[in-house]
Short mmCIF file of N, CA, C and O in Angstrom, two decimals:
data_model
loop_
_atom_site.label_atom_id
_atom_site.label_comp_id
_atom_site.label_asym_id
_atom_site.label_seq_id
_atom_site.Cartn_x
_atom_site.Cartn_y
_atom_site.Cartn_z
N MET A 1 11.03 -7.58 -0.79
CA MET A 1 10.71 -7.28 -2.30
C MET A 1 10.83 -8.98 -2.40
O MET A 1 10.86 -10.09 -1.32
N THR A 2 10.17 -8.75 -2.92
CA THR A 2 9.30 -10.17 -3.63
C THR A 2 10.03 -10.24 -5.37
O THR A 2 9.60 -9.84 -6.06
N PHE A 3 10.26 -11.69 -5.56
CA PHE A 3 10.35 -12.33 -7.42
C PHE A 3 10.03 -13.03 -7.32
O PHE A 3 8.80 -13.64 -7.09
N LYS A 4 9.90 -12.85 -9.32
CA LYS A 4 8.60 -13.81 -9.82
C LYS A 4 8.27 -15.55 -9.46
O LYS A 4 7.68 -15.82 -9.27
N ASN A 5 9.85 -15.55 -9.25
CA ASN A 5 9.98 -17.59 -8.41
C ASN A 5 9.56 -17.58 -7.25
O ASN A 5 10.25 -18.47 -7.07
N GLY A 6 9.15 -16.75 -6.91
CA GLY A 6 8.81 -16.32 -5.52
C GLY A 6 9.79 -16.09 -4.31
O GLY A 6 9.16 -16.56 -2.84
N ASP A 7 11.14 -15.77 -4.39
CA ASP A 7 12.07 -15.81 -3.49
C ASP A 7 11.78 -13.89 -3.02
O ASP A 7 11.17 -13.06 -3.86
N ARG A 8 12.21 -14.23 -1.76
CA ARG A 8 11.82 -13.01 -0.71
C ARG A 8 13.28 -12.70 -0.17
O ARG A 8 13.44 -13.23 0.56
N VAL A 9 13.21 -11.68 -0.78
CA VAL A 9 14.42 -10.73 0.05
C VAL A 9 14.47 -9.17 1.13
O VAL A 9 13.29 -8.94 0.95
N THR A 10 15.00 -9.38 2.36
CA THR A 10 14.30 -8.67 3.26
C THR A 10 15.68 -8.10 3.56
O THR A 10 17.24 -8.53 3.96
N GLU A 11 15.70 -6.71 3.26
CA GLU A 11 16.72 -5.68 3.75
C GLU A 11 16.31 -4.58 4.53
O GLU A 11 15.51 -4.51 5.05
N ARG A 12 17.39 -4.68 5.41
CA ARG A 12 17.63 -3.54 6.96
C ARG A 12 18.01 -2.14 6.37
O ARG A 12 19.47 -2.33 6.08
N TRP A 13 17.79 -0.86 6.15
CA TRP A 13 18.16 0.35 6.27
C TRP A 13 18.26 1.08 7.74
O TRP A 13 17.57 0.97 8.24
N GLN A 14 19.45 1.58 8.12
CA GLN A 14 19.09 2.14 9.34
C GLN A 14 19.30 3.61 8.96
O GLN A 14 18.46 4.30 10.31
N GLY A 15 18.88 4.34 7.85
CA GLY A 15 18.60 5.54 8.33
C GLY A 15 19.47 7.22 8.40
O GLY A 15 18.97 7.86 8.69
N THR A 16 20.27 6.63 8.10
CA THR A 16 21.29 7.29 8.55
C THR A 16 21.71 8.28 6.61
O THR A 16 22.34 9.62 7.11
N ASP A 17 21.30 7.61 6.02
CA ASP A 17 21.52 8.29 4.95
C ASP A 17 20.25 8.62 4.60
O ASP A 17 19.25 8.28 4.92
N ARG A 18 20.51 9.74 3.40
CA ARG A 18 19.37 10.51 2.90
C ARG A 18 18.55 9.16 2.06
O ARG A 18 16.99 9.20 1.89
N TRP A 19 19.23 8.57 1.11
CA TRP A 19 18.89 7.47 -0.03
C TRP A 19 19.53 5.83 0.40
O TRP A 19 20.71 6.05 0.50
N LYS A 20 18.89 5.21 -0.57
CA LYS A 20 19.86 4.02 -0.52
C LYS A 20 18.87 3.18 -1.44
O LYS A 20 18.02 3.26 -1.83
N LEU A 21 20.38 3.24 -2.80
CA LEU A 21 20.38 2.22 -3.92
C LEU A 21 20.36 0.79 -3.72
O LEU A 21 21.55 0.47 -2.57
N TYR A 22 19.07 -0.47 -3.47
CA TYR A 22 19.76 -1.79 -3.48
C TYR A 22 19.53 -2.08 -5.01
O TYR A 22 18.56 -2.18 -6.01
N THR A 23 20.55 -2.97 -5.17
CA THR A 23 20.34 -3.67 -6.87
C THR A 23 20.70 -5.17 -6.34
O THR A 23 20.90 -5.18 -5.52
N TYR A 24 20.13 -5.57 -7.66
CA TYR A 24 20.11 -7.60 -7.31
C TYR A 24 20.13 -8.23 -8.67
O TYR A 24 18.88 -7.51 -9.72
N ASP A 25 21.58 -8.87 -8.81
CA ASP A 25 21.26 -9.92 -9.90
C ASP A 25 20.96 -11.27 -9.76
O ASP A 25 21.23 -12.04 -9.45
N ARG A 26 19.53 -10.75 -10.74
CA ARG A 26 18.99 -12.43 -10.58
C ARG A 26 18.17 -12.68 -12.24
O ARG A 26 17.51 -11.41 -12.49
N PRO A 27 18.24 -13.91 -12.27
CA PRO A 27 17.14 -14.19 -13.78
C PRO A 27 15.89 -13.99 -13.19
O PRO A 27 15.45 -13.59 -14.78
N SER A 28 15.17 -13.75 -12.05
CA SER A 28 13.36 -13.45 -12.69
C SER A 28 13.65 -12.09 -12.29
O SER A 28 14.28 -11.16 -11.06
N PRO A 29 12.11 -11.00 -12.34
CA PRO A 29 12.23 -9.49 -12.32
C PRO A 29 11.75 -9.84 -10.87
O PRO A 29 11.05 -10.45 -10.41
N ALA A 30 12.24 -8.66 -10.28
CA ALA A 30 11.04 -8.36 -9.43
C ALA A 30 9.62 -8.01 -9.22
O ALA A 30 9.34 -7.11 -9.90
N LEU A 31 9.02 -8.73 -8.39
CA LEU A 31 7.07 -7.79 -8.45
C LEU A 31 6.67 -6.91 -7.69
O LEU A 31 5.53 -5.94 -8.15
N ALA A 32 7.53 -7.20 -6.42
CA ALA A 32 7.26 -6.17 -5.40
C ALA A 32 7.87 -5.10 -4.06
O ALA A 32 8.72 -6.74 -4.49
N ALA A 33 7.30 -4.43 -4.13
CA ALA A 33 8.39 -3.85 -3.38
C ALA A 33 7.63 -2.94 -1.59
O ALA A 33 7.24 -2.69 -2.30
N GLN A 34 8.46 -3.29 -0.30
CA GLN A 34 7.29 -3.08 0.30
C GLN A 34 8.60 -2.55 1.30
O GLN A 34 9.31 -3.44 1.35
N VAL A 35 8.20 -1.47 1.82
CA VAL A 35 8.83 -0.23 2.95
C VAL A 35 7.76 -0.70 4.57
O VAL A 35 7.31 -0.28 4.80
N ASP A 36 9.05 -1.51 5.10
CA ASP A 36 7.99 -1.64 6.69
C ASP A 36 6.38 -2.28 6.36
O ASP A 36 5.99 -1.89 6.52
N PRO A 37 7.37 -3.26 5.83
CA PRO A 37 5.94 -4.54 6.12
C PRO A 37 4.93 -4.46 7.29
O PRO A 37 3.88 -5.29 7.17
N ASN A 38 6.31 -4.82 8.65
CA ASN A 38 5.42 -4.99 9.46
C ASN A 38 4.66 -4.01 10.72
O ASN A 38 4.57 -3.76 11.50
N ARG A 39 4.93 -2.56 9.70
CA ARG A 39 4.27 -1.13 10.61
C ARG A 39 4.72 -1.09 11.69
O ARG A 39 4.18 -0.89 12.94
N VAL A 40 6.71 -0.87 12.02
CA VAL A 40 7.12 -0.76 12.76
C VAL A 40 6.94 0.99 13.20
O VAL A 40 6.64 1.65 14.39
N LEU A 41 6.75 1.58 12.04
CA LEU A 41 7.06 3.07 12.42
C LEU A 41 5.70 3.60 12.89
O LEU A 41 4.74 3.62 12.05
N LEU A 42 5.54 4.00 13.87
CA LEU A 42 4.36 4.66 14.35
C LEU A 42 3.63 6.30 13.93
O LEU A 42 2.94 6.92 13.58
N LEU A 43 5.12 6.68 13.45
CA LEU A 43 5.02 8.41 13.25
C LEU A 43 3.89 8.46 11.24
O LEU A 43 3.75 9.32 10.93
N ASP A 44 4.66 7.64 10.89
CA ASP A 44 3.43 6.54 9.45
C ASP A 44 2.45 6.37 9.39
O ASP A 44 0.83 6.10 9.74
N VAL A 45 1.33 7.69 8.56
CA VAL A 45 0.41 7.92 8.77
C VAL A 45 0.03 7.44 7.66
O VAL A 45 -1.20 7.04 7.62
N ASN A 46 0.49 7.22 6.50
CA ASN A 46 -0.58 7.03 4.95
C ASN A 46 0.43 5.70 4.98
O ASN A 46 1.71 5.84 3.98
N TYR A 47 -0.19 4.69 5.12
CA TYR A 47 0.85 3.25 5.23
C TYR A 47 0.04 2.99 3.24
O TYR A 47 0.82 2.11 2.96
N THR A 48 -0.48 3.71 2.53
CA THR A 48 -0.80 3.51 1.64
C THR A 48 0.37 3.82 -0.18
O THR A 48 0.36 3.37 -0.84
N ASN A 49 1.53 4.53 0.71
CA ASN A 49 2.75 4.59 -0.33
C ASN A 49 3.40 3.76 0.42
O ASN A 49 4.40 4.55 -0.21
N ASN A 50 3.78 3.05 0.53
CA ASN A 50 4.63 2.45 1.37
C ASN A 50 5.37 0.93 0.42
O ASN A 50 5.70 0.43 0.86
N SER A 51 4.28 1.03 -0.44
CA SER A 51 4.57 -0.46 -1.19
C SER A 51 4.24 -0.24 -2.72
O SER A 51 3.71 0.56 -3.39
N ARG A 52 4.78 -0.98 -3.61
CA ARG A 52 5.09 -0.99 -4.80
C ARG A 52 4.92 -2.09 -5.73
O ARG A 52 5.61 -2.85 -5.40
N THR A 53 4.24 -1.84 -6.63
CA THR A 53 4.09 -3.44 -7.41
C THR A 53 3.62 -2.94 -8.66
O THR A 53 3.38 -1.88 -9.20
N LEU A 54 4.22 -4.30 -9.46
CA LEU A 54 3.84 -4.25 -11.53
C LEU A 54 2.48 -4.54 -11.53
O LEU A 54 2.43 -4.07 -12.47
N GLU A 55 1.68 -5.22 -10.73
CA GLU A 55 0.45 -5.94 -11.35
C GLU A 55 -0.31 -4.11 -10.97
O GLU A 55 -0.69 -3.74 -9.63
N PRO A 56 -2.09 -3.54 -11.24
CA PRO A 56 -2.89 -2.62 -11.09
C PRO A 56 -3.26 -2.95 -10.18
O PRO A 56 -3.74 -4.73 -10.06
N GLN A 57 -3.87 -2.60 -9.00
CA GLN A 57 -4.50 -2.55 -8.23
C GLN A 57 -5.63 -1.78 -7.92
O GLN A 57 -6.38 -1.10 -6.70
N SER A 58 -5.99 -1.62 -9.03
CA SER A 58 -7.20 -0.53 -9.68
C SER A 58 -8.21 -1.22 -9.69
O SER A 58 -9.79 -0.15 -8.84
N GLY A 59 -8.86 -2.85 -9.14
CA GLY A 59 -10.07 -3.54 -8.51
C GLY A 59 -10.28 -2.87 -7.42
O GLY A 59 -11.33 -2.66 -6.75
N GLY A 60 -9.19 -3.09 -6.10
CA GLY A 60 -9.31 -3.12 -5.26
C GLY A 60 -9.43 -1.75 -4.65
O GLY A 60 -10.75 -0.77 -4.25
N ALA A 61 -8.83 -0.93 -5.36
CA ALA A 61 -9.97 0.67 -5.41
C ALA A 61 -11.04 1.30 -5.19
O ALA A 61 -11.97 1.78 -4.81
N ALA A 62 -11.43 0.73 -6.52
CA ALA A 62 -12.84 0.94 -7.44
C ALA A 62 -13.77 0.39 -6.31
O ALA A 62 -14.97 1.12 -6.17
N THR A 63 -13.11 -1.12 -5.76
CA THR A 63 -14.51 -0.95 -4.53
C THR A 63 -14.91 -0.78 -3.36
O THR A 63 -15.29 -0.51 -2.97
N LYS A 64 -12.91 -0.41 -2.76
CA LYS A 64 -12.92 0.64 -2.27
C LYS A 64 -14.27 2.04 -1.88
O LYS A 64 -14.74 2.24 -1.02
N TRP A 65 -13.58 2.21 -2.89
CA TRP A 65 -14.91 4.02 -3.35
C TRP A 65 -16.07 3.65 -3.40
O TRP A 65 -16.37 4.42 -3.00
N SER A 66 -16.37 2.38 -4.43
CA SER A 66 -17.89 2.32 -4.09
C SER A 66 -18.18 2.65 -2.98
O SER A 66 -19.67 2.52 -2.96
N LEU A 67 -17.46 1.13 -2.10
CA LEU A 67 -18.66 0.55 -1.32
C LEU A 67 -18.64 2.22 -0.13
O LEU A 67 -19.87 2.40 0.55
N HIS A 68 -18.09 3.54 0.14
CA HIS A 68 -17.54 4.40 0.34
C HIS A 68 -18.78 5.36 -0.10
O HIS A 68 -19.38 5.63 0.94
N TRP A 69 -18.93 5.07 -1.07
CA TRP A 69 -19.67 6.10 -1.60
C TRP A 69 -21.11 5.24 -1.70
O TRP A 69 -22.56 6.04 -1.44
N MET A 70 -21.38 4.21 -1.44
CA MET A 70 -22.51 3.67 -1.37
C MET A 70 -23.08 3.74 0.31
O MET A 70 -24.37 4.38 1.06
N VAL A 71 -21.98 3.51 1.22
CA VAL A 71 -22.26 3.55 2.99
C VAL A 71 -23.15 5.58 3.07
O VAL A 71 -23.85 5.48 3.79
N TRP A 72 -22.80 6.82 2.13
CA TRP A 72 -22.22 7.35 2.48
C TRP A 72 -24.84 7.98 1.93
O TRP A 72 -24.80 8.64 2.46
N LEU A 73 -24.27 7.03 0.60
CA LEU A 73 -25.95 7.48 0.13
C LEU A 73 -26.48 6.33 0.59
O LEU A 73 -27.86 7.38 1.24
N GLN A 74 -26.45 5.54 1.51
CA GLN A 74 -27.25 5.38 2.63
C GLN A 74 -27.68 6.28 3.72
O GLN A 74 -29.10 6.23 3.68
N ASP A 75 -27.23 6.52 4.05
CA ASP A 75 -26.49 7.00 5.33
C ASP A 75 -27.66 8.53 5.28
O ASP A 75 -28.23 9.09 6.02
N CYS A 76 -27.86 8.91 3.39
CA CYS A 76 -28.37 10.60 3.23
C CYS A 76 -30.02 10.13 3.00
O CYS A 76 -30.44 10.79 3.62
N LEU A 77 -29.62 8.80 2.52
CA LEU A 77 -31.52 8.73 2.31
C LEU A 77 -31.98 8.06 3.42
O LEU A 77 -32.94 8.19 4.31
N LEU A 78 -31.37 7.64 4.93
CA LEU A 78 -32.29 7.70 5.81
C LEU A 78 -32.20 8.75 6.66
O LEU A 78 -32.80 8.36 7.58
N SER A 79 -31.26 9.39 6.60
CA SER A 79 -31.76 10.76 7.30
C SER A 79 -32.83 11.51 6.65
O SER A 79 -33.54 11.82 7.58
N TRP A 80 -32.70 11.04 5.48
CA TRP A 80 -34.43 11.73 4.68
C TRP A 80 -35.36 11.52 5.38
O TRP A 80 -36.29 12.16 5.26
N ALA A 81 -35.35 9.99 5.44
CA ALA A 81 -36.63 8.72 5.83
C ALA A 81 -37.02 9.83 6.79
O ALA A 81 -37.93 9.42 6.92
N ALA A 82 -35.67 9.91 7.81
CA ALA A 82 -36.22 10.12 9.49
C ALA A 82 -37.30 11.50 9.44
O ALA A 82 -38.08 11.88 9.87
N LEU A 83 -36.57 12.43 8.26
CA LEU A 83 -37.40 13.43 8.17
C LEU A 83 -39.05 13.78 7.39
O LEU A 83 -39.55 14.74 7.75
N VAL A 84 -39.17 12.73 6.86
CA VAL A 84 -40.36 13.11 6.22
C VAL A 84 -41.54 12.64 6.84
O VAL A 84 -41.65 12.16 7.45
#
């Protein structure tokens, strides 16, 4: 967990309980939290749902999907040009 003043807190949970609640009494609010930051859990297929942040990350997602679409379009046009 990362706080506004730059402090970082790392907690360990053994997984014996179904869920765990962590509370922190600090003057600065938390900015982000991440589960398995070192990617130790090999069975986790979807790493995108392992973190939460207060700042929106829509710019990066828009760039990623627009690049995927552009590569698909380029492949489509190259395939069409090869047939003509």
